[in-house]
Coordinates of C-alpha atoms in Angstrom, one line a residue:
M555 CA 89.0 90.1 123.3
S556 CA 88.0 86.6 125.5
S557 CA 85.0 84.8 124.6
L558 CA 84.1 81.2 124.4
S559 CA 83.4 81.9 120.6
P560 CA 86.3 80.0 119.0
L561 CA 85.2 82.6 116.3
L562 CA 86.8 85.5 118.8
D563 CA 90.5 83.5 118.4
G564 CA 93.3 85.3 116.6
Y565 CA 94.7 83.9 113.6
D566 CA 97.9 84.6 111.9
L567 CA 97.1 84.5 107.7
N568 CA 100.5 84.4 106.7
G569 CA 101.5 86.8 109.0
L570 CA 98.5 89.5 108.5
R571 CA 97.4 88.9 112.1
L572 CA 93.3 88.7 112.3
P573 CA 91.9 89.4 115.8
N574 CA 89.5 87.2 115.1
R575 CA 87.9 84.4 112.5
V576 CA 84.9 86.7 111.5
V577 CA 85.1 87.5 108.0
M578 CA 83.0 90.1 106.2
A579 CA 82.0 88.3 102.6
P580 CA 81.8 90.0 99.7
M581 CA 78.6 91.5 99.0
T582 CA 77.1 93.3 95.7
R583 CA 75.9 96.8 96.8
S584 CA 75.4 98.6 93.8
R585 CA 76.3 102.0 94.9
A586 CA 79.2 103.4 92.9
P587 CA 76.8 105.5 90.4
L588 CA 79.9 107.8 88.6
Q589 CA 81.6 105.4 86.5
G590 CA 82.5 102.6 89.0
R591 CA 84.1 105.3 91.2
P592 CA 83.4 104.1 95.1
T593 CA 82.1 106.9 97.2
Q594 CA 82.3 107.9 100.7
M595 CA 79.0 106.0 101.6
M596 CA 80.7 103.1 100.8
A597 CA 83.7 104.2 102.8
Q598 CA 81.6 104.8 105.7
Y599 CA 80.0 101.3 105.2
Y600 CA 83.1 99.8 105.0
A601 CA 84.6 101.7 108.1
Q602 CA 81.6 100.9 110.0
R603 CA 82.3 97.0 109.9
A604 CA 86.2 97.1 110.5
S605 CA 86.1 95.1 113.7
A606 CA 85.9 92.0 111.5
G607 CA 89.0 90.0 111.2
L608 CA 89.0 90.4 107.7
I609 CA 86.8 92.6 105.4
I610 CA 86.3 91.4 101.5
T611 CA 84.9 93.8 99.2
E612 CA 82.3 93.5 96.7
A613 CA 82.8 92.4 93.3
T614 CA 85.0 94.5 91.9
N615 CA 85.1 95.0 87.9
V616 CA 88.6 94.5 86.8
S617 CA 87.5 95.4 82.9
P618 CA 84.8 97.3 81.1
A619 CA 83.5 94.0 80.0
S620 CA 83.0 92.9 83.1
A621 CA 79.5 93.8 84.7
A622 CA 77.0 91.8 85.6
F623 CA 75.4 94.3 88.2
E624 CA 74.7 98.0 87.2
L625 CA 76.5 100.5 89.4
T626 CA 79.0 98.0 90.8
P627 CA 82.3 99.3 91.3
G628 CA 85.9 99.2 89.6
I629 CA 89.7 99.1 89.8
I630 CA 90.5 100.0 86.3
T631 CA 90.9 103.8 86.2
T632 CA 92.9 106.2 88.2
E633 CA 89.6 108.2 89.6
Q634 CA 88.5 104.4 90.8
I635 CA 91.9 104.0 91.8
D636 CA 92.0 106.8 94.2
G637 CA 88.4 106.2 95.5
W638 CA 89.5 102.7 96.6
R639 CA 92.1 104.3 98.2
H640 CA 90.0 106.8 100.4
I641 CA 88.0 103.3 101.6
T642 CA 91.5 101.5 102.8
S643 CA 92.5 104.4 104.5
Q644 CA 89.4 104.8 106.5
V645 CA 89.5 100.9 107.2
H646 CA 92.7 101.1 108.5
A647 CA 92.1 103.8 110.8
A648 CA 89.4 102.3 112.3
G649 CA 92.1 99.0 112.5
G650 CA 90.8 96.7 110.0
R651 CA 92.1 94.5 107.2
I652 CA 90.6 94.7 103.7
F653 CA 91.2 92.4 100.4
M654 CA 89.7 93.3 97.2
Q655 CA 87.6 90.8 95.0
L656 CA 88.3 91.1 91.6
W657 CA 85.7 89.9 89.4
H658 CA 84.8 89.4 85.7
G659 CA 81.1 88.4 85.0
G660 CA 81.8 87.2 81.9
R661 CA 78.6 85.8 79.9
V662 CA 76.8 86.7 83.3
S663 CA 75.6 90.4 81.6
S664 CA 73.7 92.1 79.0
F665 CA 74.5 94.7 76.0
A666 CA 72.6 97.4 78.5
L667 CA 75.3 97.4 80.8
L668 CA 78.5 97.0 78.3
G669 CA 78.1 99.7 76.1
G670 CA 76.1 97.7 73.5
E671 CA 79.0 95.3 73.5
A672 CA 78.0 91.5 73.5
P673 CA 79.0 89.8 76.8
L674 CA 82.1 87.6 76.8
S675 CA 82.2 83.9 77.5
P676 CA 84.6 80.6 77.0
S677 CA 82.2 79.3 74.4
G678 CA 79.2 81.5 73.5
V679 CA 76.9 78.8 75.2
N680 CA 73.7 80.8 75.3
D681 CA 70.8 78.2 76.1
D682 CA 70.0 79.2 79.8
L683 CA 70.1 83.0 79.4
E684 CA 66.9 83.4 81.8
Q685 CA 68.6 81.7 84.5
L686 CA 71.4 84.0 84.6
Q687 CA 71.7 86.4 87.5
V688 CA 72.0 90.2 85.5
W689 CA 70.4 93.4 87.6
A690 CA 70.2 97.1 86.9
Q691 CA 68.6 100.0 88.4
L692 CA 65.8 101.2 86.6
Q693 CA 65.1 104.9 86.0
N694 CA 62.6 105.3 88.7
G695 CA 65.3 104.5 91.0
Q696 CA 64.4 100.5 91.2
Y697 CA 66.5 97.5 91.1
T698 CA 65.5 94.7 89.6
K699 CA 66.6 91.7 87.5
I700 CA 67.3 92.0 83.6
H701 CA 67.3 89.5 80.9
A702 CA 70.7 88.2 80.0
T703 CA 71.5 88.7 76.3
P704 CA 74.0 86.3 74.2
S705 CA 77.5 86.1 74.8
R706 CA 80.3 85.5 72.4
A707 CA 83.3 82.8 72.5
M708 CA 86.4 84.7 73.5
S709 CA 89.4 84.7 70.9
L710 CA 92.6 84.1 72.6
D711 CA 93.7 87.4 72.5
E712 CA 90.8 88.2 74.5
V713 CA 91.6 85.4 76.9
K714 CA 95.2 86.8 77.2
L715 CA 93.8 90.3 77.9
T716 CA 91.5 89.5 80.3
I717 CA 94.3 87.5 82.3
D718 CA 96.2 90.6 82.4
A719 CA 93.2 92.7 83.6
F720 CA 92.9 90.7 86.1
K721 CA 96.8 91.4 87.2
Q722 CA 96.3 95.1 86.9
G723 CA 93.6 94.6 89.1
A724 CA 96.1 93.3 91.5
V725 CA 98.3 95.7 91.1
N726 CA 96.1 98.4 91.5
A727 CA 94.2 97.2 94.4
I728 CA 97.7 97.2 96.3
A729 CA 98.2 100.8 94.7
A730 CA 95.0 101.6 96.6
G731 CA 96.1 100.4 99.8
F732 CA 94.4 96.8 99.8
D733 CA 96.0 94.1 102.2
G734 CA 95.5 91.6 99.6
V735 CA 93.1 90.5 97.1
E736 CA 91.0 87.4 95.7
V737 CA 90.1 86.5 92.8
H738 CA 86.6 85.7 91.9
A739 CA 85.9 82.1 90.7
A740 CA 82.7 81.6 92.0
N741 CA 79.0 81.9 91.2
G742 CA 79.0 81.5 87.6
Y743 CA 81.0 84.0 86.6
L744 CA 84.3 84.1 84.4
P745 CA 86.8 81.9 85.9
H746 CA 83.8 79.4 86.9
Q747 CA 82.9 79.1 83.3
F748 CA 86.0 78.3 81.9
L749 CA 86.0 75.4 84.7
S750 CA 82.5 73.9 83.9
S751 CA 82.7 71.4 80.9
T752 CA 79.4 72.5 80.0
T753 CA 80.0 76.2 79.8
N754 CA 83.3 75.7 78.4
T755 CA 83.7 73.8 75.1
R756 CA 86.8 75.2 74.0
D757 CA 89.5 73.0 71.8
D758 CA 92.4 75.0 72.8
R759 CA 94.7 75.0 75.6
Y760 CA 91.7 76.7 77.8
G761 CA 88.9 73.9 77.3
G762 CA 89.2 69.9 77.2
S763 CA 90.0 68.2 80.2
I764 CA 90.0 69.8 83.8
A765 CA 93.6 70.1 83.7
N766 CA 92.8 72.6 80.6
R767 CA 89.9 74.1 81.6
A768 CA 91.7 75.1 85.1
N769 CA 94.1 76.9 83.0
F770 CA 92.4 80.5 82.8
L771 CA 92.9 80.4 86.7
R772 CA 96.0 79.0 86.7
D773 CA 97.1 82.1 84.0
I774 CA 95.4 84.4 86.2
L775 CA 97.2 82.9 89.4
T776 CA 100.6 83.1 87.8
E777 CA 100.2 86.6 86.5
I778 CA 98.6 88.0 89.7
G779 CA 102.0 85.9 91.8
S780 CA 104.6 87.9 89.3
V781 CA 103.3 91.3 90.8
V782 CA 101.8 90.4 94.3
S783 CA 102.9 87.6 96.8
L784 CA 100.1 85.0 96.6
D785 CA 100.2 84.5 99.9
R786 CA 98.2 87.8 99.6
V787 CA 96.1 86.4 97.1
G788 CA 93.2 84.3 98.0
V789 CA 90.4 82.3 95.8
R790 CA 87.0 81.7 95.8
I791 CA 84.8 78.9 94.4
S792 CA 81.4 77.3 94.7
P793 CA 81.9 73.8 93.6
Y794 CA 78.2 72.6 93.7
A795 CA 76.9 76.2 93.0
H796 CA 73.7 76.2 91.2
Y797 CA 73.5 79.9 90.8
N798 CA 74.1 81.2 87.2
N799 CA 73.8 77.9 85.9
V800 CA 77.4 76.7 85.4
R801 CA 76.5 72.7 85.2
D802 CA 79.6 71.4 85.9
A803 CA 79.3 67.8 84.7
D804 CA 82.0 66.5 87.1
P805 CA 82.2 69.0 90.1
D806 CA 83.9 66.4 92.6
G807 CA 86.8 65.5 89.9
T808 CA 87.0 69.7 88.8
Y809 CA 87.3 70.7 92.5
D810 CA 89.7 67.9 93.7
Y811 CA 91.9 69.3 90.7
V812 CA 91.6 72.9 91.6
G813 CA 92.1 72.8 95.5
K814 CA 95.1 70.7 94.9
M815 CA 96.2 73.1 92.2
L816 CA 95.5 76.5 94.8
G817 CA 97.5 74.3 97.3
E818 CA 100.4 74.1 94.8
F819 CA 100.3 78.1 94.3
G820 CA 100.4 78.7 98.0
V821 CA 97.6 81.3 98.2
A822 CA 96.4 83.2 100.9
Y823 CA 93.2 81.1 101.5
L824 CA 90.5 78.9 99.6
H825 CA 87.0 80.6 100.1
A826 CA 84.6 78.1 99.6
A827 CA 80.9 79.0 99.3
D828 CA 77.9 77.1 100.0
T829 CA 75.5 79.1 97.6
N830 CA 72.9 76.2 97.4
G831 CA 72.8 76.5 101.0
W832 CA 70.5 79.3 100.8
S833 CA 67.9 77.4 98.8
G834 CA 67.6 74.7 101.3
A835 CA 70.1 72.2 99.6
P836 CA 73.4 72.7 101.9
D837 CA 76.3 71.1 100.5
L838 CA 78.6 72.6 103.0
P839 CA 79.8 69.1 104.7
R840 CA 80.5 67.7 101.1
I841 CA 82.7 70.8 100.3
I842 CA 84.6 70.3 103.5
E843 CA 85.2 66.8 103.0
R844 CA 86.7 67.4 99.6
M845 CA 88.5 71.0 100.1
R846 CA 90.3 69.6 103.2
R847 CA 91.4 66.5 101.4
A848 CA 92.4 68.4 98.4
F849 CA 93.6 72.0 100.0
P850 CA 96.6 72.3 102.6
G851 CA 96.2 75.8 103.3
T852 CA 93.5 78.4 104.9
L853 CA 89.8 77.4 104.4
M854 CA 87.2 79.8 104.7
L855 CA 83.4 78.6 104.6
N856 CA 80.4 80.7 103.6
G857 CA 77.0 80.3 102.8
G858 CA 73.9 80.7 105.5
I859 CA 75.9 79.4 108.3
A860 CA 74.8 80.5 111.6
I861 CA 76.9 81.7 114.2
D862 CA 76.8 78.6 116.8
Q863 CA 77.6 76.6 113.5
A864 CA 80.3 78.4 112.6
D865 CA 81.6 78.4 116.2
A866 CA 81.5 74.3 115.9
L867 CA 83.0 74.7 112.4
I868 CA 86.1 76.5 114.1
R869 CA 86.1 74.1 117.3
D870 CA 86.4 71.0 115.4
G871 CA 88.6 72.0 112.7
H872 CA 86.6 71.9 109.5
A873 CA 87.3 75.6 108.9
D874 CA 89.9 78.4 109.9
L875 CA 88.1 81.2 108.9
V876 CA 84.0 81.7 108.3
A877 CA 82.5 84.3 106.4
F878 CA 79.4 86.2 106.8
A879 CA 77.4 88.2 104.3
R880 CA 73.6 88.9 105.3
A881 CA 74.7 88.9 109.1
Y882 CA 76.7 91.7 108.0
I883 CA 74.1 94.0 106.3
A884 CA 72.2 94.3 109.4
N885 CA 75.0 94.3 112.2
P886 CA 78.3 96.7 111.4
D887 CA 79.4 95.3 114.7
L888 CA 78.8 91.5 113.9
V889 CA 82.1 90.8 116.2
E890 CA 81.0 93.0 119.2
R891 CA 77.5 91.2 119.3
I892 CA 79.1 87.8 118.9
A893 CA 81.4 88.8 121.8
T894 CA 78.6 90.1 124.2
H895 CA 75.6 87.3 122.8
A896 CA 73.9 90.4 121.6
P897 CA 70.5 89.2 119.5
L898 CA 71.4 90.1 115.5
A899 CA 69.6 92.4 113.7
S900 CA 67.7 91.3 110.4
P901 CA 68.2 93.6 107.2
K902 CA 65.4 95.5 105.9
A903 CA 63.5 94.4 103.0
V904 CA 64.7 97.6 101.2
G905 CA 68.6 98.9 100.0
W906 CA 70.3 95.5 99.0
Y907 CA 70.9 96.6 95.8
G908 CA 71.0 100.2 94.8
G909 CA 69.8 103.5 96.4
D910 CA 71.1 105.5 99.3
H911 CA 71.9 105.3 102.6
T912 CA 68.6 103.8 103.3
G913 CA 69.5 99.8 104.2
Y914 CA 73.1 100.3 103.9
I915 CA 74.9 102.9 106.1
D916 CA 71.9 103.2 108.7
Y917 CA 71.6 99.8 110.8
P918 CA 72.4 100.5 114.6
F919 CA 75.1 99.5 116.7
D920 CA 73.8 97.7 119.5
S921 CA 74.7 99.7 122.7
S922 CA 75.1 96.8 125.2
A923 CA 77.8 95.9 123.0
G924 CA 79.8 99.2 123.8
Q925 CA 79.0 100.9 120.2
A926 CA 77.0 104.4 119.7
A927 CA 75.1 104.5 116.8
Q928 CA 76.2 105.9 114.0
P929 CA 73.6 107.0 111.6
G930 CA 74.1 107.1 107.7
T931 CA 74.5 109.7 105.5
A932 CA 73.4 110.0 101.6
H933 CA 76.4 112.5 100.6
A934 CA 78.4 110.8 97.7

């Protein structure tokens, strides 16, 4: 596909050939109602977007103690693995490449989502529950924020069991046909909680210094690397995010260390999210400066980035890949629209979280981009 857009240049991701540098970012959509098993509707959603250089799935629970949003999928049971295998086969049949994002919400949860159990966290910090983003579907079908409930500090055994859950999640994802996995260490979820000096006040090998606080992520990558080649394992971070109130006292120091550590591991990519960009306080220049210095590998950027801005980031060498989220909600043919300079559709006000096909798989393809519309279906 020829175009002046640098986003449409191919990219070699450690031997996985990407036809373009447009990544579909992970987006929670909460449409796995049957014990976290992915559905046929989810398969259609991802297959519609298979022209992306790379798809990263919605955050997927590696443990029953994980969920921050109700109706999110898992990668734990045989039924869940089978459901995901159906999705990867459809994406691959449509010519796509797909990584699974592995997720544990940690303290960002509620007993209501965890079978009555308290959420797990590094240190049981609960002074800010109203600022945590926990969501669920009401009986009337409306999806809404609910109140987080107090977490409890993890025992050392629970830390090790959770590390094992990430490892098993990676094994299960590869068994389900994924091309790789991404560890979700951003957005205030459990690995991010361990990295923060505010939410992690432990006095064992997982707390204290930056190096110790990074041991949780280090051990996750070490264990995953024993079963999956780390050049097929990405890591998502959000160094300055206010989302879920991590409150790191020294994010520059923390993420200089983390970037260097990820480079030493030789991970597939570092996915740096400028979460604050959505609230009008972008940190993208700061992220680029520090991560390009600390991390020598493939840098993927995300966070409210417009197409022309993404082109410039690629052209100027500030990014190797750019991930788009909201643009992919309403534009399943985003790559084709970029190639033909077609206007981008805007997401509907409904269907972002939970619900049926509306606002999920019913967005039309742009006819000028040579694609026929694909009406959504509601079967699961």
